[in-house]
């Protein structure tokens, strides 16, 4: 083989710019890499992370332990194993449990990231053995002033609504932000949640003079023998070759926007991804080309979503799907299938709810809970937000409307008579004070995600009574997929013989999820994914 020709040379090349990617770049720089380059497919940093709640689920982190939270490795493993029995791999799991707290300490000591322990945010399955019923494993971001980014602030991928939150998740829950504080935050462009996470990580990148190459799409890995030594990418329809002396880190996110990969791998229908459209499985394809072992390919981080528009919001005119969380958990709304029946506790965590959507009826040979709708009325709209419509405003434009439930069913494509019966029974259960059918309101998480001002179970149980009524069609959405190349405890990609492929690392939703599709708690994707970014950057830099 002749001598390779390179356009760009670095010690570590990171593909992607979400939270995990930026953590990988920061760690590589910190632990000895002389030159680090971030290669980003779009013109913005942050990916889906910038549009998220921005929390990290990291058991045994120092912030929570110093605040008095009692936890143990045994409880964490017991909890995760209860969620996905027999599916956890010991080596990457140990990498997450050991590396997660180390990553949080690194971010606290060496970067502008400012995490706070969310001490009363329960794990997503609080009744499972080993769970933290009242919180302690999730970390929230303090707001970050985007004025510190200067002209680079426009490079951060905006939130889906286009309007950034000016508060942290903890502040949303507990208050404490005065009008004077808010005025100051607006003046300094302080942003919370995913914007705060990416803003502070990007500030760390800028402070270390780590270059980000925008609008460059990685296509193929370059091998010398059995080692990855670089990346072939394209920019403006021209080839750009990157040499990576120490390692390439795949942090390109999932494959949910690639119809072929979705069709071939996911366990059931996926119709509404809420992630950025750049998540097309580029890293997965590159890893497969060099013989990576794959894992967890049937799973995704499931999310109830709704189609706002077929085009216009997302870059390159992709459809825009909005996540559904408080819309289904606040009191006064329910979800039904086309038969007009409730089929799930509407207040469970979004990832677990995905299993209910994929319930298959072998007699009718269909997924009976797809499609499905969220049902609500004007009383709900007077109190709570519904997607793009704040409380006290008309419902979203894509909602169907009718004076009676029977009429609503006819308009939306639901069995209207059954819908009326379902709503009547639901209201009887609300008056009784217990959801005998699905247990909505029975757990601390159910009520935490509903109306914080109401006592359990009425934080999520409320009457749906009196027209006009509304229905919004829902999708089987995802935050992202969580299957991909398998990795060891150093984030090294494994080949088909379970041996590390020298020079190749993986993190983010591009990797085989270390928790095997289990969503431990708030930040259950960003926490593990970014831990492997930290492990990848550190290990690659030290080669």
Coordinates of C-alpha atoms in Angstrom, one line a residue:
X1 CA 0.0 0.0 0.0
X2 CA 1.3 3.4 -0.9
X3 CA 1.7 6.2 1.6
X4 CA -1.6 7.7 2.7
X5 CA -2.3 11.3 1.8
X6 CA -4.1 13.4 4.4
X7 CA -5.8 16.8 4.3
X8 CA -6.1 17.1 8.1
X9 CA -4.0 15.4 10.8
X10 CA -4.7 15.1 14.5
X11 CA -4.2 12.8 17.4
X12 CA -7.9 12.3 18.0
X13 CA -10.8 12.8 15.5
X14 CA -14.3 13.0 17.0
X15 CA -17.2 12.4 14.7
X16 CA -20.3 14.3 15.9
X17 CA -20.9 17.3 18.2
X18 CA -23.6 16.2 20.7
X19 CA -22.9 16.0 24.4
X20 CA -21.0 12.7 24.2
X21 CA -18.9 13.9 21.4
X22 CA -17.9 17.2 23.1
X23 CA -17.1 15.3 26.3
X24 CA -14.9 13.0 24.3
X25 CA -13.0 15.9 22.7
X26 CA -12.6 17.7 26.1
X27 CA -11.3 14.5 27.7
X28 CA -8.9 13.7 24.9
X29 CA -7.4 17.2 25.1
X30 CA -7.2 17.0 28.9
X31 CA -5.4 13.6 29.0
X32 CA -2.7 14.2 26.5
X33 CA -3.9 14.5 22.9
X34 CA -1.9 17.3 21.3
X35 CA -4.4 17.9 18.5
X36 CA -8.1 17.1 18.7
X37 CA -10.6 17.8 15.9
X38 CA -14.4 17.6 16.0
X39 CA -16.1 16.8 12.7
X40 CA -19.7 17.8 12.5
X41 CA -22.1 16.9 9.7
X42 CA -24.4 19.9 10.1
X43 CA -23.6 23.6 10.6
X44 CA -24.5 23.5 14.3
X45 CA -23.1 21.9 17.4
X46 CA -25.2 20.0 20.0
X47 CA -27.3 17.7 17.9
X48 CA -30.3 16.2 19.8
X49 CA -28.6 16.9 23.1
X50 CA -29.2 20.6 22.6
X51 CA -32.9 20.0 22.2
X52 CA -33.2 17.7 25.3
X53 CA -33.8 18.2 28.9
X54 CA -30.0 18.0 29.3
X55 CA -29.9 15.9 32.4
X56 CA -27.4 13.1 33.2
X57 CA -28.3 9.9 35.0
X58 CA -25.1 9.0 36.8
X59 CA -25.4 6.9 39.9
X60 CA -22.9 7.5 42.7
X61 CA -21.9 11.0 41.4
X62 CA -20.1 13.2 43.9
X63 CA -22.7 16.0 43.8
X64 CA -25.4 13.7 45.1
X65 CA -23.2 11.8 47.6
X66 CA -22.0 15.1 49.1
X67 CA -25.7 16.1 49.4
X68 CA -26.3 13.0 51.5
X69 CA -27.7 10.5 49.0
X70 CA -27.1 6.9 50.0
X71 CA -26.5 4.6 47.1
X72 CA -24.4 1.6 46.1
X73 CA -23.1 -0.3 43.1
X74 CA -25.1 -3.3 44.2
X75 CA -28.4 -1.3 44.1
X76 CA -27.6 0.2 40.7
X77 CA -26.9 -3.2 39.2
X78 CA -29.9 -4.8 40.8
X79 CA -32.1 -2.0 39.4
X80 CA -30.8 -2.2 35.9
X81 CA -30.9 -6.0 35.8
X82 CA -34.5 -5.9 37.0
X83 CA -35.3 -3.7 34.0
X84 CA -33.5 -5.9 31.4
X85 CA -32.9 -9.2 33.1
X86 CA -30.0 -11.1 31.6
X87 CA -29.1 -8.5 29.0
X88 CA -26.4 -6.4 30.6
X89 CA -22.8 -6.9 29.6
X90 CA -20.4 -6.9 32.6
X91 CA -17.4 -5.1 31.0
X92 CA -19.2 -2.0 29.5
X93 CA -21.4 -1.8 32.6
X94 CA -18.4 -1.6 34.8
X95 CA -17.0 1.1 32.5
X96 CA -20.2 3.1 33.0
X97 CA -20.4 2.6 36.8
X98 CA -16.8 3.5 37.4
X99 CA -16.4 6.0 34.6
X100 CA -19.6 8.0 35.2
X101 CA -18.6 9.5 38.5
X102 CA -15.1 10.2 37.2
X103 CA -16.6 12.0 34.2
X104 CA -18.8 14.2 36.5
X105 CA -15.7 15.1 38.6
X106 CA -13.8 15.9 35.4
X107 CA -16.6 18.2 34.1
X108 CA -16.9 19.9 37.5
X109 CA -13.1 20.5 37.8
X110 CA -12.1 21.1 34.2
X111 CA -15.0 22.6 32.2
X112 CA -17.7 25.3 32.5
X113 CA -20.4 22.6 33.0
X114 CA -22.3 23.2 36.2
X115 CA -24.4 20.3 37.4
X116 CA -26.7 20.3 40.4
X117 CA -28.1 17.1 42.0
X118 CA -31.9 16.7 41.4
X119 CA -32.5 15.1 44.7
X120 CA -36.2 14.5 44.4
X121 CA -36.4 13.3 40.8
X122 CA -37.2 9.5 41.2
X123 CA -35.8 6.8 38.9
X124 CA -38.2 6.0 36.0
X125 CA -39.2 2.6 37.5
X126 CA -39.3 3.6 41.2
X127 CA -40.9 0.3 42.3
X128 CA -38.2 -1.9 40.8
X129 CA -35.7 -3.4 43.2
X130 CA -32.6 -1.1 43.7
X131 CA -34.5 2.0 42.4
X132 CA -34.1 5.4 44.0
X133 CA -37.8 6.1 44.7
X134 CA -37.2 9.7 45.6
X135 CA -34.3 10.7 43.5
X136 CA -30.5 11.3 43.7
X137 CA -29.1 9.7 40.5
X138 CA -30.0 12.5 38.1
X139 CA -28.1 15.7 37.6
X140 CA -29.5 19.0 36.2
X141 CA -27.7 21.9 34.6
X142 CA -27.6 25.3 36.1
X143 CA -28.5 27.9 33.5
X144 CA -25.6 29.0 31.3
X145 CA -25.2 32.6 29.9
X146 CA -24.8 32.3 26.1
X147 CA -23.3 35.8 26.1
X148 CA -20.1 34.0 27.1
X149 CA -20.1 32.3 23.7
X150 CA -20.0 35.6 21.8
X151 CA -20.6 35.1 18.1
X152 CA -20.3 31.4 18.5
X153 CA -23.7 31.3 20.3
X154 CA -25.5 31.1 16.9
X155 CA -23.7 27.8 16.3
X156 CA -25.6 26.0 19.0
X157 CA -28.5 23.9 17.7
X158 CA -31.7 25.7 19.0
X159 CA -34.5 24.0 21.0
X160 CA -37.4 22.6 19.0
X161 CA -39.7 25.4 19.8
X162 CA -37.0 28.0 19.0
X163 CA -37.6 29.6 22.4
X164 CA -35.0 28.6 25.0
X165 CA -35.9 27.8 28.6
X166 CA -34.5 30.4 31.0
X167 CA -34.7 28.0 34.0
X168 CA -33.3 24.7 35.1
X169 CA -35.4 21.6 35.6
X170 CA -34.9 22.0 39.3
X171 CA -36.2 25.6 39.2
X172 CA -39.2 24.5 37.1
X173 CA -40.0 22.1 39.9
X174 CA -39.2 24.2 43.0
X175 CA -39.4 27.8 41.7
X176 CA -37.2 30.5 43.3
X177 CA -36.5 32.6 40.1
X178 CA -37.6 36.2 40.8
X179 CA -38.7 38.6 38.1
X180 CA -35.4 40.5 38.6
X181 CA -33.4 37.3 38.1
X182 CA -35.4 36.5 34.9
X183 CA -34.8 40.0 33.5
X184 CA -31.1 39.5 34.1
X185 CA -31.1 36.1 32.5
X186 CA -32.8 37.4 29.4
X187 CA -30.3 40.2 29.2
X188 CA -27.4 37.7 29.4
X189 CA -29.2 35.1 27.2
X190 CA -29.1 32.5 30.0
X191 CA -30.4 29.2 28.9
X192 CA -31.3 26.0 30.8
X193 CA -31.6 22.3 30.2
X194 CA -30.1 20.9 26.9
X195 CA -29.1 24.4 25.8
X196 CA -27.2 24.9 29.1
X197 CA -25.4 21.6 28.7
X198 CA -24.3 22.1 25.1
X199 CA -23.5 25.8 25.7
X200 CA -21.2 25.1 28.6
X201 CA -19.5 22.1 26.8
X202 CA -19.0 24.2 23.7
X203 CA -17.5 27.0 25.8
X204 CA -15.1 24.4 27.1
X205 CA -14.2 23.4 23.5
X206 CA -13.6 27.1 22.6
X207 CA -11.5 27.7 25.7
X208 CA -9.2 24.8 24.7
X209 CA -9.1 26.0 21.0
X210 CA -10.4 22.7 19.8
X211 CA -11.5 23.2 16.2
X212 CA -15.0 22.1 15.0
X213 CA -15.2 21.4 11.3
X214 CA -18.8 22.1 10.2
X215 CA -20.8 20.6 7.4
X216 CA -18.4 17.7 7.0
X217 CA -19.9 14.3 6.7
X218 CA -17.8 11.3 7.7
X219 CA -18.2 8.4 5.2
X220 CA -15.6 5.7 5.7
X221 CA -12.9 4.7 8.1
X222 CA -9.3 4.2 6.9
X223 CA -7.5 1.1 7.9
X224 CA -3.8 0.1 8.0
X225 CA -3.8 -3.6 8.8
X226 CA -6.2 -4.1 11.6
X227 CA -6.0 -0.5 12.9
X228 CA -8.2 2.5 12.2
X229 CA -5.9 5.4 11.2
X230 CA -8.3 7.9 9.8
X231 CA -11.6 9.0 8.2
X232 CA -12.7 9.7 4.7
X233 CA -15.3 12.5 4.8
X234 CA -16.9 14.8 2.3
X235 CA -17.5 18.6 2.3
X236 CA -19.1 20.5 -0.6
X237 CA -19.1 17.2 -2.6
X238 CA -15.3 16.9 -2.2
X239 CA -13.3 14.3 -0.4
X240 CA -11.6 15.3 2.8
X241 CA -9.2 12.8 4.5
X242 CA -8.5 13.0 8.3
X243 CA -5.6 11.2 9.8
X244 CA -6.1 10.1 13.5
X245 CA -2.8 9.2 15.0
X246 CA -4.3 7.9 18.2
X247 CA -8.0 7.3 17.6
X248 CA -11.3 8.0 15.9
X249 CA -14.3 8.4 18.2
X250 CA -17.7 7.6 16.6
X251 CA -20.3 9.9 18.3
X252 CA -22.7 10.4 15.4
X253 CA -25.9 9.4 17.2
X254 CA -28.4 6.8 16.2
X255 CA -29.9 5.6 12.9
X256 CA -33.6 6.6 13.4
X257 CA -33.7 8.8 10.3
X258 CA -32.4 6.0 8.0
X259 CA -35.5 4.2 6.7
X260 CA -33.6 1.2 5.6
X261 CA -31.7 0.6 8.9
X262 CA -35.0 1.2 10.9
X263 CA -36.8 -1.3 8.8
X264 CA -34.0 -3.9 9.1
X265 CA -33.2 -3.6 12.8
X266 CA -35.9 -2.1 15.0
X267 CA -38.3 -4.5 16.8
X268 CA -41.5 -2.7 15.7
X269 CA -42.9 0.4 13.9
X270 CA -41.1 3.7 14.5
X271 CA -42.9 6.6 12.9
X272 CA -41.9 9.8 14.7
X273 CA -38.3 10.5 15.6
X274 CA -37.8 13.7 17.6
X275 CA -34.0 13.8 17.1
X276 CA -32.1 15.9 14.6
X277 CA -32.3 14.5 11.0
X278 CA -28.5 14.1 10.8
X279 CA -29.0 10.8 12.8
X280 CA -28.9 8.6 9.8
X281 CA -26.6 5.8 11.1
X282 CA -23.4 7.1 9.5
X283 CA -21.3 5.8 12.4
X284 CA -23.0 2.5 12.4
X285 CA -22.4 1.9 8.7
X286 CA -18.7 2.9 9.0
X287 CA -18.3 0.5 11.9
X288 CA -19.9 -2.4 10.1
X289 CA -17.6 -1.8 7.2
X290 CA -14.6 -2.6 9.4
X291 CA -16.1 -5.6 11.1
X292 CA -17.5 -4.2 14.3
X293 CA -19.7 -6.5 16.5
X294 CA -23.2 -5.1 16.9
X295 CA -25.5 -5.2 19.9
X296 CA -28.9 -4.0 21.1
X297 CA -30.0 -3.3 17.5
X298 CA -33.7 -3.9 18.0
X299 CA -34.0 -1.3 20.7
X300 CA -34.5 2.5 20.8
X301 CA -35.1 5.2 23.4
X302 CA -38.9 5.2 22.8
X303 CA -40.9 8.4 23.0
X304 CA -44.5 9.3 22.4
X305 CA -44.5 12.0 19.7
X306 CA -46.8 13.9 17.3
X307 CA -46.3 15.3 13.8
X308 CA -46.4 19.0 13.9
X309 CA -45.6 19.6 10.2
X310 CA -44.4 17.6 7.3
X311 CA -41.7 20.1 6.5
X312 CA -40.5 23.5 7.6
X313 CA -39.1 23.2 11.1
X314 CA -36.2 20.9 10.6
X315 CA -33.2 21.5 8.4
X316 CA -33.5 20.0 4.9
X317 CA -37.3 20.1 5.1
X318 CA -37.6 16.9 7.1
X319 CA -40.9 16.3 9.1
X320 CA -41.0 17.9 12.5
X321 CA -42.1 15.6 15.4
X322 CA -42.7 17.0 18.9
X323 CA -42.1 15.0 22.1
X324 CA -45.1 14.3 24.3
X325 CA -44.6 14.3 28.1
X326 CA -46.6 16.6 30.3
X327 CA -49.4 16.5 27.6
X328 CA -50.2 12.9 28.6
X329 CA -49.2 13.0 32.3
X330 CA -51.1 16.1 33.5
X331 CA -54.6 15.4 34.9
X332 CA -57.5 15.6 32.4
X333 CA -56.0 13.9 29.3
X334 CA -56.0 10.2 28.3
X335 CA -54.6 8.2 25.4
X336 CA -56.7 5.7 23.3
X337 CA -56.3 3.4 20.3
X338 CA -58.5 3.3 17.3
X339 CA -60.9 1.0 19.2
X340 CA -61.5 3.9 21.6
X341 CA -59.8 2.1 24.5
X342 CA -57.2 3.1 26.9
X343 CA -54.2 0.7 26.7
X344 CA -51.6 2.0 29.2
X345 CA -50.9 4.1 32.3
X346 CA -50.4 7.4 30.5
X347 CA -48.0 8.6 33.2
X348 CA -45.3 6.0 32.9
X349 CA -41.9 6.9 31.5
X350 CA -41.8 7.4 27.7
X351 CA -39.3 4.6 27.0
X352 CA -41.3 2.0 28.8
X353 CA -44.5 3.2 27.1
X354 CA -43.0 2.1 23.8
X355 CA -43.5 -1.5 24.8
X356 CA -47.2 -0.9 25.0
X357 CA -47.2 0.6 21.5
X358 CA -45.6 -2.6 20.1
X359 CA -48.1 -5.0 21.7
X360 CA -49.0 -7.4 18.9
X361 CA -52.4 -9.2 18.5
X362 CA -51.8 -12.5 16.6
X363 CA -55.6 -12.9 16.0
X364 CA -56.2 -9.6 14.2
X365 CA -52.5 -9.7 13.1
X366 CA -51.9 -6.0 13.9
X367 CA -50.5 -3.6 16.4
X368 CA -53.8 -2.6 18.0
X369 CA -52.3 0.4 19.8
X370 CA -51.0 2.0 16.6
X371 CA -52.2 4.5 15.7
X372 CA -53.3 6.2 18.9
X373 CA -54.5 9.6 20.0
X374 CA -54.3 11.9 23.0
X375 CA -57.8 13.1 24.1
X376 CA -58.4 16.3 26.1
X377 CA -60.8 19.2 26.4
X378 CA -61.0 23.0 27.0
X379 CA -60.8 22.5 30.8
X380 CA -57.4 20.8 30.2
X381 CA -56.3 23.7 27.9
X382 CA -57.2 26.2 30.6
X383 CA -54.6 24.7 32.9
X384 CA -51.9 22.9 31.0
X385 CA -49.7 23.1 27.9
X386 CA -50.5 21.0 24.8
X387 CA -47.5 20.8 22.6
X388 CA -47.0 24.3 21.0
X389 CA -50.0 25.7 22.8
X390 CA -49.4 27.2 26.3
X391 CA -52.1 26.9 29.0
X392 CA -54.9 29.3 28.4
X393 CA -54.6 29.3 24.6
X394 CA -56.4 27.4 21.9
X395 CA -55.2 23.8 21.2
X396 CA -52.6 23.1 18.4
X397 CA -53.8 23.6 14.9
X398 CA -53.5 19.9 14.0
X399 CA -56.0 18.8 16.7
X400 CA -59.4 17.4 15.7
X401 CA -62.4 19.1 17.5
X402 CA -66.0 18.1 18.3
X403 CA -68.7 18.9 20.8
X404 CA -69.2 15.2 21.7
X405 CA -66.9 12.2 22.0
X406 CA -69.0 10.3 19.5
X407 CA -68.5 13.1 16.9
X408 CA -64.8 13.4 17.8
X409 CA -64.3 9.7 17.1
X410 CA -66.0 9.9 13.7
X411 CA -63.7 12.8 12.7
X412 CA -60.5 11.4 14.0
X413 CA -61.0 7.7 13.0
X414 CA -61.7 6.3 16.5
X415 CA -64.7 4.2 17.6
X416 CA -66.7 7.1 19.0
X417 CA -69.2 5.0 21.1
X418 CA -66.3 3.1 22.7
X419 CA -64.5 6.3 23.3
X420 CA -67.5 7.7 25.2
X421 CA -67.7 4.6 27.3
X422 CA -63.9 4.7 28.0
X423 CA -64.1 8.4 29.1
X424 CA -67.1 7.7 31.3
X425 CA -65.3 4.8 33.0
X426 CA -62.1 6.9 33.4
X427 CA -64.1 9.7 35.1
X428 CA -65.7 7.1 37.5
X429 CA -62.2 5.9 38.5
X430 CA -61.0 9.5 39.0
X431 CA -63.9 10.1 41.3
X432 CA -63.1 6.9 43.1
X433 CA -59.5 8.1 43.5
X434 CA -57.8 5.1 41.9
X435 CA -57.1 4.0 38.4
X436 CA -58.1 0.3 38.7
X437 CA -57.4 -0.3 35.0
X438 CA -53.8 0.8 34.7
X439 CA -52.6 2.2 38.1
X440 CA -52.0 5.7 36.9
X441 CA -50.8 7.7 39.8
X442 CA -49.6 4.8 41.9
X443 CA -45.9 5.6 41.8
X444 CA -43.8 8.6 42.7
X445 CA -42.7 9.0 39.1
X446 CA -46.3 9.1 37.9
X447 CA -47.1 12.1 40.1
X448 CA -43.7 13.8 39.7
X449 CA -44.3 14.1 35.9
X450 CA -47.9 15.5 36.4
X451 CA -49.1 18.6 38.2
X452 CA -46.7 19.3 41.1
X453 CA -49.3 21.3 42.9
X454 CA -51.7 18.4 43.4
X455 CA -51.3 15.5 45.8
X456 CA -51.1 11.9 44.6
X457 CA -52.8 10.4 42.7
X458 CA -54.4 13.6 41.5
X459 CA -51.1 15.0 40.2
X460 CA -51.9 12.9 37.1
X461 CA -55.5 11.7 37.6
X462 CA -58.2 14.3 36.6
X463 CA -61.6 14.4 35.1
X464 CA -62.1 14.6 31.3
X465 CA -65.6 16.0 31.3
X466 CA -67.4 18.5 29.1
X467 CA -66.9 19.5 25.5
X468 CA -65.7 20.6 23.2
X469 CA -63.2 17.6 23.1
X470 CA -60.0 17.4 21.1
X471 CA -57.9 14.5 19.7
X472 CA -54.3 14.6 18.4
X473 CA -52.9 11.7 16.5
X474 CA -49.7 10.3 18.0
X475 CA -46.7 8.5 16.7
X476 CA -44.4 5.7 17.9
X477 CA -41.5 8.0 18.2
X478 CA -37.9 7.8 19.6
X479 CA -35.4 10.1 21.2
X480 CA -32.9 8.0 19.2
X481 CA -31.9 4.5 18.6
X482 CA -29.6 2.7 21.1
X483 CA -28.1 -0.1 19.0
X484 CA -24.7 -0.1 17.4
X485 CA -21.1 -1.2 17.8
X486 CA -20.4 -3.0 21.0
X487 CA -17.7 -1.5 23.2
X488 CA -15.5 -2.6 26.1
X489 CA -15.0 -0.6 29.4
X490 CA -12.6 1.7 27.6
X491 CA -15.1 2.5 24.8
X492 CA -13.1 0.6 22.3
X493 CA -15.1 -0.9 19.5
X494 CA -15.1 -4.7 19.5
X495 CA -14.8 -6.9 16.5
X496 CA -16.6 -10.2 15.8
X497 CA -14.1 -12.0 18.0
X498 CA -14.7 -9.6 21.0
X499 CA -11.3 -8.1 20.4
X500 CA -10.8 -4.3 20.4
X501 CA -10.4 -2.7 16.9
X502 CA -7.2 -0.6 17.5
X503 CA -7.8 3.1 17.0
X504 CA -11.7 3.0 17.0
X505 CA -14.0 4.2 19.8
X506 CA -17.7 4.7 20.2
X507 CA -20.1 6.6 22.4
X508 CA -23.4 8.4 22.3
X509 CA -26.5 6.8 20.7
X510 CA -24.1 5.4 18.1
X511 CA -23.0 2.6 20.4
X512 CA -24.7 -0.5 21.7
X513 CA -26.4 1.0 24.8
X514 CA -24.7 0.0 28.0
X515 CA -28.0 -0.3 29.8
X516 CA -29.4 -2.6 27.0
X517 CA -32.4 -0.3 26.3
X518 CA -33.3 0.3 29.9
X519 CA -33.9 3.9 30.8
X520 CA -32.8 4.3 34.4
X521 CA -34.0 7.8 35.0
X522 CA -33.9 11.4 33.8
X523 CA -30.7 11.6 31.7
X524 CA -30.7 7.8 31.0
X525 CA -29.3 8.4 27.5
X526 CA -27.0 11.4 28.0
X527 CA -25.4 10.1 31.1
X528 CA -24.2 6.7 29.9
X529 CA -23.5 8.0 26.4
X530 CA -21.3 10.9 27.6
X531 CA -19.6 8.6 30.1
X532 CA -18.3 6.6 27.1
X533 CA -17.3 9.8 25.4
X534 CA -15.2 10.5 28.5
X535 CA -13.7 7.0 28.4
X536 CA -13.1 7.1 24.7
X537 CA -11.3 10.5 24.8
X538 CA -9.2 9.6 27.8
X539 CA -8.1 6.2 26.5
X540 CA -7.4 7.4 23.0
X541 CA -5.3 10.3 24.2
X542 CA -3.1 7.9 26.3
X543 CA -2.3 5.6 23.5

